[in-house]
Amino acid sequence: MKTCRSVGRVLRRCGSEVDLILKPRKMSVREASLIFEHTTQLHSLSSLVSLLRHWTVRQLDLTELSISALDLTQLLKHDGPLKIKLSEESVQQLLALLHEIQDQDLTRSFLSKVGGDLTSCSLNWEVLQYLLQQASAQTITVNLRKNCFLQESITRLLPFPDRIVFKRPSPSFVLTTIREIYKAPTRHIIPSLLSSLDHVINLTCRELDSVTNPGWNKNVDRNLLLRLIHCCAASDAQQGAASDLLRALQHRLDLSCSSCVELSEEDQTEPLSLTFADCRAVSTILRHCSLDTQLDLRDCEVEDSSLDLLLPVPDRVRLRASKAVLLQLVSLVPGSSERDAVRRGVSLCRALGGELDLSHTTLDQSTCAALALMLDFSDGLTELDLSHCQLTDQLLLTLITHLHKVQVLDLSHNKITDAATHRLLQLVSINPSIETVRLFNNNIVDRTPFKEDKRFEIW
């Protein structure tokens, strides 16, 4: 206890996270802070080093102190499981000293004791390169806002993808990094890049606009995303990065114009043509999703043979697509066998999240038959919008035996006549699960029968 009293002004327990285990001549402290009087600082630091031979201190907070770099090397020689928190000034001075003396043992000890956290530091390439070259498993974390030189040093960083984590990366830095990876034969480092960016890819439109020259492809974002997808799907070894890519994109594969730089109204109508290889790569990536993932195919064009690869999407995929692509997907449901049709119909219905909007598309007998098949095999479609679809009585009869599964049905602005009145009234009367049927602006003259059931909206 005399030893404890002698350092009473030096050692201060922090918060409620202190765990003291008293044994003969042994003590374990989870966290401690030091407060020195200036005149006794060096002596107290030496006493602390001696004390650490008998006490196990897991974390030492020295952020309130100004200690010379040379004095701090005494702590770096300590072999125990000690983590140190230092002030920004102390870290800067210690880094300069370590770079000057090139002592690898002290350098590795320093990185270990600060947990590789250099986010408070302003570095230069020579110091950072020296730290990265140390044979250590310790990852280094840097703040990109304090180290703007890294924007111009990306090619020199590529050999160290597993050693560095970037905090607060700007979208321009991320974009430049991706460009450099595809200029060089270094696509295998994509998984490490995602880890270095803390699994967040930030390519916001505003930032991209400031770094993109006038000749750059206006679809830069989604084209880069496609390249990343292809890279991760290229081989079994790379497919392990698929889950990392999805996490970095916050489980959103957005190939729509919403992911692009700001476009004019005219340019926003230009679709992205997805090839067979593109769809195969996307399908490969989606098979690795472990959480709900959104696939956005708005503003995209896809051939039927390519789109067929996306129909057996996993349970956790949620689909957003253009009306044209949705119509294609529905038309592909029949497949080559009944078993295939069931699988496709259930998969598509689940991916749509229970809502299918085919409004303002032209339906024919073939697409209505495919939609009827999808409804027959699926129970999860709660809302179906078929307004402005050129639906006739004949086409409605193809669908009507399956429409009882839909809770909200919109048949507005079509060519339905009084001839279909009886079938519509019968559909709603025997199916209490149907909540709403909209019939605005059809060719129904006698609307009186519909007044008796408030679920019809026809006026």
Coordinates of C-alpha atoms in Angstrom, one line a residue:
M1 CA 0.0 0.0 0.0
K2 CA 3.0 2.3 0.4
T3 CA 3.6 2.0 -3.3
C4 CA 0.0 2.9 -4.0
R5 CA 0.1 6.0 -1.8
S6 CA 3.4 7.1 -3.4
V7 CA 1.7 7.2 -6.8
G8 CA -1.6 8.4 -5.5
R9 CA -1.3 11.7 -7.3
V10 CA -0.1 9.9 -10.4
L11 CA -2.7 7.2 -10.9
R12 CA -6.4 8.0 -11.2
R13 CA -9.0 5.3 -11.9
C14 CA -11.5 6.3 -14.7
G15 CA -15.2 5.7 -14.6
S16 CA -16.9 2.5 -13.4
E17 CA -14.9 0.3 -15.7
V18 CA -12.1 -0.3 -13.3
D19 CA -11.3 -3.9 -12.3
L20 CA -8.8 -4.4 -9.5
I21 CA -7.6 -7.9 -8.7
L22 CA -5.4 -7.9 -5.6
K23 CA -2.9 -10.6 -5.2
P24 CA 0.4 -10.8 -3.4
R25 CA 2.6 -8.2 -5.2
K26 CA 0.2 -8.3 -8.2
M27 CA -2.5 -5.9 -9.4
S28 CA -4.6 -5.7 -12.5
V29 CA -6.1 -2.3 -13.6
R30 CA -8.4 -2.1 -16.6
E31 CA -7.9 1.6 -17.3
A32 CA -5.9 4.4 -15.7
S33 CA -5.1 8.1 -16.3
L34 CA -2.0 10.0 -15.2
I35 CA -1.8 13.5 -13.9
F36 CA 1.7 14.9 -13.3
E37 CA 3.0 18.0 -11.7
H38 CA 5.5 19.5 -14.1
T39 CA 8.5 19.2 -11.6
T40 CA 7.9 15.6 -10.9
Q41 CA 6.9 14.4 -14.4
L42 CA 10.1 12.6 -15.4
H43 CA 10.5 11.0 -12.0
S44 CA 6.8 9.9 -11.9
L45 CA 7.0 8.4 -15.4
S46 CA 10.1 6.4 -14.4
S47 CA 8.2 5.3 -11.3
L48 CA 5.3 4.2 -13.5
V49 CA 7.5 2.2 -15.7
S50 CA 8.8 0.4 -12.6
L51 CA 5.2 0.0 -11.4
L52 CA 4.1 -1.7 -14.6
R53 CA 6.5 -4.5 -13.9
H54 CA 4.2 -5.5 -11.0
W55 CA 0.8 -4.1 -12.1
T56 CA -1.0 -5.2 -15.3
V57 CA -2.5 -2.0 -16.7
R58 CA -4.6 -2.6 -19.8
Q59 CA -5.1 1.0 -20.9
L60 CA -3.2 4.1 -19.9
D61 CA -4.6 7.6 -20.6
L62 CA -1.9 10.2 -21.1
T63 CA -3.9 12.6 -23.3
E64 CA -3.7 15.4 -20.7
L65 CA 0.1 15.3 -20.5
S66 CA 2.8 16.8 -22.6
I67 CA 5.6 14.2 -22.5
S68 CA 8.7 14.3 -24.6
A69 CA 9.0 11.7 -27.3
L70 CA 12.3 10.4 -25.8
D71 CA 10.6 9.9 -22.4
L72 CA 7.7 8.0 -24.0
T73 CA 10.1 5.4 -25.5
Q74 CA 10.4 4.0 -21.9
L75 CA 6.8 3.0 -22.1
L76 CA 7.2 1.5 -25.6
K77 CA 9.8 -0.9 -24.1
H78 CA 7.2 -2.4 -21.8
D79 CA 6.2 -5.9 -22.9
G80 CA 2.8 -6.2 -21.3
P81 CA -0.7 -5.9 -22.9
L82 CA -0.7 -2.1 -22.6
K83 CA -2.8 0.3 -24.7
I84 CA -1.8 4.0 -24.5
K85 CA -3.8 7.1 -25.3
L86 CA -1.6 10.1 -26.2
S87 CA -2.3 13.7 -27.0
E88 CA -2.0 14.8 -30.6
E89 CA 1.2 16.6 -30.0
S90 CA 2.8 13.6 -28.3
V91 CA 1.9 11.3 -31.1
Q92 CA 3.3 13.7 -33.7
Q93 CA 6.6 14.0 -31.9
L94 CA 6.9 10.3 -31.2
L95 CA 6.2 9.5 -34.9
A96 CA 9.0 12.0 -36.0
L97 CA 11.4 10.4 -33.5
L98 CA 10.7 6.8 -34.6
H99 CA 11.1 7.8 -38.3
E100 CA 14.4 9.4 -37.5
I101 CA 15.9 6.6 -35.4
Q102 CA 14.3 3.8 -37.6
D103 CA 14.0 1.5 -34.6
Q104 CA 11.7 -1.2 -35.8
D105 CA 11.1 -2.8 -32.4
L106 CA 10.0 0.5 -30.9
T107 CA 7.9 1.3 -34.0
R108 CA 6.0 -2.0 -33.8
S109 CA 5.5 -1.5 -30.1
F110 CA 4.2 2.0 -30.7
L111 CA 1.7 0.9 -33.3
S112 CA 0.5 -1.9 -31.1
K113 CA 0.1 0.3 -28.0
V114 CA -1.9 3.0 -29.8
G115 CA -3.9 0.3 -31.6
G116 CA -2.8 1.7 -34.9
D117 CA -4.9 4.8 -34.4
L118 CA -3.3 7.8 -36.2
T119 CA -6.5 9.7 -36.9
S120 CA -5.2 12.7 -34.9
C121 CA -2.0 13.0 -37.0
S122 CA -1.0 14.9 -40.0
L123 CA 1.5 12.6 -41.8
N124 CA 3.7 12.7 -44.9
W125 CA 4.3 9.9 -47.3
E126 CA 7.8 9.1 -46.0
V127 CA 6.5 8.6 -42.4
L128 CA 3.5 6.6 -43.5
Q129 CA 5.5 4.4 -45.8
Y130 CA 7.9 3.6 -43.0
L131 CA 5.0 2.6 -40.8
L132 CA 3.4 0.5 -43.5
Q133 CA 6.6 -1.4 -44.2
Q134 CA 6.9 -2.7 -40.6
A135 CA 6.4 -6.5 -40.4
S136 CA 3.3 -6.2 -38.2
A137 CA -0.3 -7.4 -38.3
Q138 CA -1.3 -4.0 -36.8
T139 CA -3.7 -2.1 -39.1
I140 CA -3.1 1.7 -39.3
T141 CA -6.0 4.1 -39.3
V142 CA -5.6 7.5 -40.8
N143 CA -7.9 10.5 -41.2
L144 CA -8.0 11.5 -44.9
R145 CA -9.2 15.0 -44.1
K146 CA -5.9 15.6 -42.2
N147 CA -3.8 13.9 -44.9
C148 CA -4.8 15.4 -48.3
F149 CA -1.5 14.2 -49.8
L150 CA -3.0 10.7 -49.9
Q151 CA -5.2 11.7 -52.8
E152 CA -2.1 11.9 -54.9
S153 CA -0.5 8.9 -53.4
I154 CA -3.1 6.3 -54.2
T155 CA -0.9 4.3 -56.6
R156 CA 1.8 4.1 -53.8
L157 CA -0.8 2.8 -51.4
L158 CA -2.0 -0.1 -53.5
P159 CA 0.7 -2.5 -52.3
F160 CA -0.6 -2.1 -48.7
P161 CA -4.4 -2.8 -49.0
D162 CA -4.5 -4.9 -45.8
R163 CA -2.5 -2.5 -43.6
I164 CA -4.5 0.8 -43.7
V165 CA -8.1 2.0 -42.9
F166 CA -9.2 5.3 -44.2
K167 CA -11.5 7.5 -42.0
R168 CA -13.6 10.2 -43.6
P169 CA -12.7 9.4 -47.2
S170 CA -14.1 11.9 -49.7
P171 CA -16.1 10.6 -52.7
S172 CA -13.3 12.0 -55.0
F173 CA -10.8 9.8 -53.1
V174 CA -13.0 6.7 -53.5
L175 CA -13.6 7.4 -57.2
T176 CA -9.9 8.0 -57.8
T177 CA -8.9 4.8 -56.0
I178 CA -11.3 2.7 -58.0
R179 CA -10.0 4.2 -61.2
E180 CA -6.4 3.4 -60.3
I181 CA -7.3 -0.2 -59.4
Y182 CA -8.7 -0.7 -62.9
K183 CA -5.8 1.0 -64.6
A184 CA -3.4 -1.5 -63.0
P185 CA -3.7 -5.3 -62.8
T186 CA -4.7 -5.2 -59.1
R187 CA -8.3 -6.2 -59.1
H188 CA -7.6 -8.9 -56.5
I189 CA -7.2 -6.1 -53.8
I190 CA -10.9 -5.1 -54.1
P191 CA -11.9 -7.0 -50.9
S192 CA -9.1 -5.2 -49.0
L193 CA -10.1 -1.9 -50.5
L194 CA -13.6 -2.4 -49.1
S195 CA -12.2 -3.2 -45.7
S196 CA -9.9 -0.1 -45.9
L197 CA -12.9 2.1 -46.6
D198 CA -14.6 0.6 -43.5
H199 CA -17.2 -1.1 -45.9
V200 CA -18.6 2.2 -47.0
I201 CA -18.4 3.4 -50.7
N202 CA -19.4 7.1 -50.9
L203 CA -19.9 8.4 -54.4
T204 CA -22.3 11.2 -53.8
C205 CA -23.4 13.2 -56.9
R206 CA -22.2 16.5 -55.6
E207 CA -18.7 15.4 -54.9
L208 CA -18.5 13.4 -58.1
D209 CA -19.5 16.4 -60.1
S210 CA -16.6 18.4 -58.8
V211 CA -14.0 15.9 -59.8
T212 CA -15.4 14.7 -63.1
N213 CA -14.2 16.4 -66.3
P214 CA -16.7 17.3 -69.0
G215 CA -15.7 14.3 -71.2
W216 CA -16.4 11.8 -68.4
N217 CA -19.2 9.3 -69.1
K218 CA -22.4 10.6 -67.5
N219 CA -23.1 7.1 -66.2
V220 CA -19.8 6.9 -64.3
D221 CA -21.3 5.7 -61.1
R222 CA -23.2 2.7 -62.3
N223 CA -20.5 1.7 -64.8
L224 CA -18.0 1.7 -62.0
L225 CA -20.4 -0.3 -59.9
L226 CA -20.7 -2.8 -62.7
R227 CA -16.9 -3.2 -62.8
L228 CA -16.8 -3.9 -59.1
I229 CA -19.6 -6.5 -59.5
H230 CA -17.7 -8.2 -62.4
C231 CA -14.5 -8.2 -60.3
C232 CA -16.1 -9.8 -57.3
A233 CA -17.9 -12.4 -59.4
A234 CA -14.9 -13.3 -61.6
S235 CA -13.7 -16.3 -59.7
D236 CA -14.4 -18.4 -56.6
A237 CA -11.6 -16.6 -54.8
Q238 CA -13.0 -13.2 -55.5
Q239 CA -16.6 -14.1 -54.7
G240 CA -15.7 -14.1 -51.1
A241 CA -15.7 -10.3 -51.5
A242 CA -19.3 -10.2 -52.7
S243 CA -20.7 -9.9 -49.1
D244 CA -18.1 -7.2 -48.4
L245 CA -19.2 -5.3 -51.5
L246 CA -22.9 -5.6 -50.6
R247 CA -22.1 -4.3 -47.1
A248 CA -20.1 -1.4 -48.5
L249 CA -23.0 -0.4 -50.7
Q250 CA -25.4 -0.7 -47.7
H251 CA -27.0 -3.7 -49.4
R252 CA -28.1 -1.7 -52.4
L253 CA -27.1 -2.5 -56.0
D254 CA -28.4 0.6 -57.7
L255 CA -27.9 0.6 -61.5
S256 CA -30.4 3.4 -62.0
C257 CA -29.8 7.0 -63.0
S258 CA -30.3 7.9 -59.3
S259 CA -26.7 6.7 -58.7
C260 CA -25.2 9.0 -61.4
V261 CA -23.9 12.5 -61.5
E262 CA -26.6 15.1 -62.1
L263 CA -28.1 14.6 -65.5
S264 CA -30.3 16.8 -67.7
E265 CA -33.9 15.7 -68.1
E266 CA -33.1 14.5 -71.6
D267 CA -30.2 12.4 -70.4
Q268 CA -32.2 10.8 -67.6
T269 CA -34.2 8.9 -70.2
E270 CA -31.1 7.2 -71.6
P271 CA -31.2 3.6 -70.4
L272 CA -28.2 1.4 -69.4
S273 CA -28.0 -1.7 -71.5
L274 CA -27.2 -4.7 -69.3
T275 CA -25.5 -7.6 -71.1
F276 CA -25.7 -11.4 -70.4
A277 CA -22.4 -11.1 -68.6
D278 CA -23.6 -8.2 -66.5
C279 CA -26.7 -10.1 -65.4
R280 CA -24.7 -13.2 -64.7
A281 CA -22.3 -11.2 -62.5
V282 CA -25.2 -9.5 -60.6
S283 CA -26.9 -12.9 -60.1
T284 CA -23.6 -14.3 -58.7
I285 CA -23.2 -11.4 -56.2
L286 CA -26.9 -11.6 -55.1
R287 CA -26.4 -15.3 -54.1
H288 CA -24.0 -14.1 -51.4
C289 CA -26.5 -11.7 -49.8
S290 CA -27.1 -12.4 -46.1
L291 CA -29.4 -9.4 -45.4
D292 CA -32.2 -7.8 -47.3
T293 CA -30.6 -6.3 -50.5
Q294 CA -32.2 -4.0 -53.0
L295 CA -31.6 -4.4 -56.7
D296 CA -32.5 -1.3 -58.7
L297 CA -32.9 -1.8 -62.4
R298 CA -34.8 1.4 -63.2
D299 CA -33.5 3.1 -66.3
C300 CA -32.1 -0.2 -67.5
E301 CA -32.6 -2.3 -70.7
V302 CA -32.1 -6.0 -70.5
E303 CA -32.7 -8.7 -73.1
D304 CA -35.0 -11.6 -72.1
S305 CA -32.2 -14.2 -72.3
S306 CA -30.1 -12.0 -69.9
L307 CA -33.0 -11.1 -67.6
D308 CA -33.8 -14.8 -67.2
L309 CA -30.6 -15.1 -65.0
L310 CA -32.1 -12.7 -62.5
L311 CA -35.4 -14.5 -62.0
P312 CA -34.2 -17.1 -59.4
V313 CA -33.2 -14.3 -57.1
P314 CA -32.6 -15.2 -53.4
D315 CA -35.3 -14.7 -50.8
R316 CA -33.7 -11.5 -49.4
V317 CA -33.6 -9.5 -52.7
R318 CA -36.0 -6.6 -53.1
L319 CA -36.4 -5.5 -56.7
R320 CA -37.1 -2.1 -58.2
A321 CA -37.3 -2.0 -62.0
S322 CA -38.7 0.0 -64.9
K323 CA -42.2 -0.9 -66.2
A324 CA -40.6 -2.5 -69.3
V325 CA -38.3 -4.7 -67.3
L326 CA -41.2 -5.7 -65.0
L327 CA -43.3 -6.7 -68.0
Q328 CA -40.4 -8.8 -69.3
L329 CA -40.0 -10.5 -66.0
V330 CA -43.7 -11.4 -65.8
S331 CA -43.6 -12.7 -69.4
L332 CA -40.7 -15.0 -68.4
V333 CA -42.6 -16.6 -65.5
P334 CA -44.1 -19.6 -67.6
G335 CA -40.6 -21.0 -68.2
S336 CA -40.0 -24.5 -69.6
S337 CA -41.9 -26.5 -67.1
E338 CA -44.5 -26.2 -64.4
R339 CA -41.9 -26.6 -61.7
D340 CA -39.8 -23.8 -63.3
A341 CA -42.9 -21.6 -63.5
V342 CA -43.7 -22.1 -59.9
R343 CA -40.1 -21.2 -58.8
R344 CA -40.0 -18.1 -61.0
G345 CA -43.5 -16.9 -60.0
V346 CA -42.8 -17.2 -56.3
S347 CA -39.4 -15.7 -56.6
L348 CA -40.6 -12.7 -58.5
C349 CA -43.5 -12.0 -56.3
R350 CA -41.3 -12.1 -53.2
A351 CA -38.7 -9.8 -54.8
L352 CA -41.4 -7.3 -55.6
G353 CA -42.4 -7.1 -51.9
G354 CA -46.1 -7.8 -52.5
E355 CA -46.6 -4.9 -55.0
L356 CA -46.7 -5.0 -58.8
D357 CA -47.2 -1.8 -60.8
L358 CA -47.7 -2.5 -64.5
S359 CA -49.7 0.7 -65.1
H360 CA -49.3 2.5 -68.4
T361 CA -48.0 -0.7 -70.1
T362 CA -49.9 -2.5 -72.8
L363 CA -51.0 -6.0 -71.8
D364 CA -51.9 -8.7 -74.4
Q365 CA -53.2 -12.2 -74.1
S366 CA -49.7 -13.6 -73.6
T367 CA -48.7 -11.3 -70.8
C368 CA -52.1 -11.7 -69.1
A369 CA -51.7 -15.5 -69.2
A370 CA -48.2 -15.2 -67.6
L371 CA -49.5 -12.8 -65.0
A372 CA -52.3 -15.2 -64.2
L373 CA -49.8 -18.0 -63.8
M374 CA -47.7 -15.8 -61.4
L375 CA -50.8 -15.0 -59.3
D376 CA -51.8 -18.7 -59.3
F377 CA -48.4 -19.8 -57.8
S378 CA -48.0 -16.8 -55.4
D379 CA -49.8 -15.7 -52.3
G380 CA -47.8 -12.6 -51.4
L381 CA -49.0 -10.1 -54.0
T382 CA -51.2 -7.6 -52.1
E383 CA -51.4 -4.7 -54.5
L384 CA -51.7 -4.9 -58.3
D385 CA -51.9 -1.8 -60.5
L386 CA -53.2 -2.5 -64.0
S387 CA -54.5 1.0 -64.8
H388 CA -53.9 2.4 -68.3
C389 CA -53.1 -1.1 -69.7
Q390 CA -55.6 -1.4 -72.5
L391 CA -57.4 -4.1 -70.7
T392 CA -60.5 -5.5 -72.4
D393 CA -63.2 -7.8 -71.1
Q394 CA -61.5 -10.7 -72.8
L395 CA -58.2 -10.0 -71.1
L396 CA -59.9 -9.4 -67.8
L397 CA -61.5 -12.9 -68.0
T398 CA -58.0 -14.4 -68.3
L399 CA -57.0 -12.8 -65.0
I400 CA -60.1 -12.8 -62.9
T401 CA -60.0 -16.3 -61.4
H402 CA -56.7 -15.4 -59.8
L403 CA -57.4 -11.8 -58.7
H404 CA -59.0 -12.9 -55.4
K405 CA -55.4 -13.0 -54.0
V406 CA -55.0 -9.3 -54.4
Q407 CA -56.1 -6.9 -51.7
V408 CA -55.9 -3.6 -53.7
L409 CA -56.7 -3.9 -57.4
D410 CA -56.6 -0.9 -59.8
L411 CA -58.3 -1.5 -63.1
S412 CA -58.9 2.2 -63.9
H413 CA -58.6 3.8 -67.4
N414 CA -59.1 0.6 -69.4
K415 CA -61.7 -0.8 -71.8
I416 CA -63.8 -2.8 -69.4
T417 CA -67.5 -2.8 -70.2
D418 CA -70.9 -3.8 -68.6
A419 CA -70.3 -7.3 -69.9
A420 CA -67.7 -7.9 -67.1
T421 CA -69.9 -6.4 -64.4
H422 CA -71.2 -9.8 -63.1
R423 CA -67.8 -11.4 -62.9
L424 CA -66.4 -8.4 -61.0
L425 CA -69.3 -8.3 -58.5
Q426 CA -68.9 -12.0 -57.9
L427 CA -65.2 -11.7 -57.4
V428 CA -65.6 -9.2 -54.6
S429 CA -68.7 -10.7 -53.0
I430 CA -67.1 -14.1 -52.3
N431 CA -63.6 -12.8 -51.4
P432 CA -63.7 -10.7 -48.2
S433 CA -59.9 -10.3 -48.3
I434 CA -60.3 -7.9 -51.2
E435 CA -60.2 -4.4 -49.8
T436 CA -60.4 -2.1 -52.9
V437 CA -61.2 -2.4 -56.6
R438 CA -60.8 0.8 -58.6
L439 CA -62.7 1.1 -61.9
F440 CA -62.4 4.8 -62.8
N441 CA -62.8 5.7 -66.5
N442 CA -63.8 2.5 -68.0
N443 CA -66.7 1.8 -70.5
I444 CA -69.1 0.7 -67.8
V445 CA -72.4 2.5 -68.3
D446 CA -74.6 1.0 -65.6
R447 CA -72.8 1.7 -62.3
T448 CA -75.7 1.0 -60.0
P449 CA -74.7 -2.6 -59.0
F450 CA -71.4 -1.3 -57.7
K451 CA -73.1 1.1 -55.2
E452 CA -74.0 -1.8 -52.9
D453 CA -70.3 -2.6 -52.1
K454 CA -68.1 0.3 -50.9
R455 CA -65.0 -1.6 -51.8
F456 CA -65.6 -0.6 -55.4
E457 CA -64.3 2.9 -56.5
I458 CA -65.9 3.8 -59.8
W459 CA -67.3 7.4 -59.6

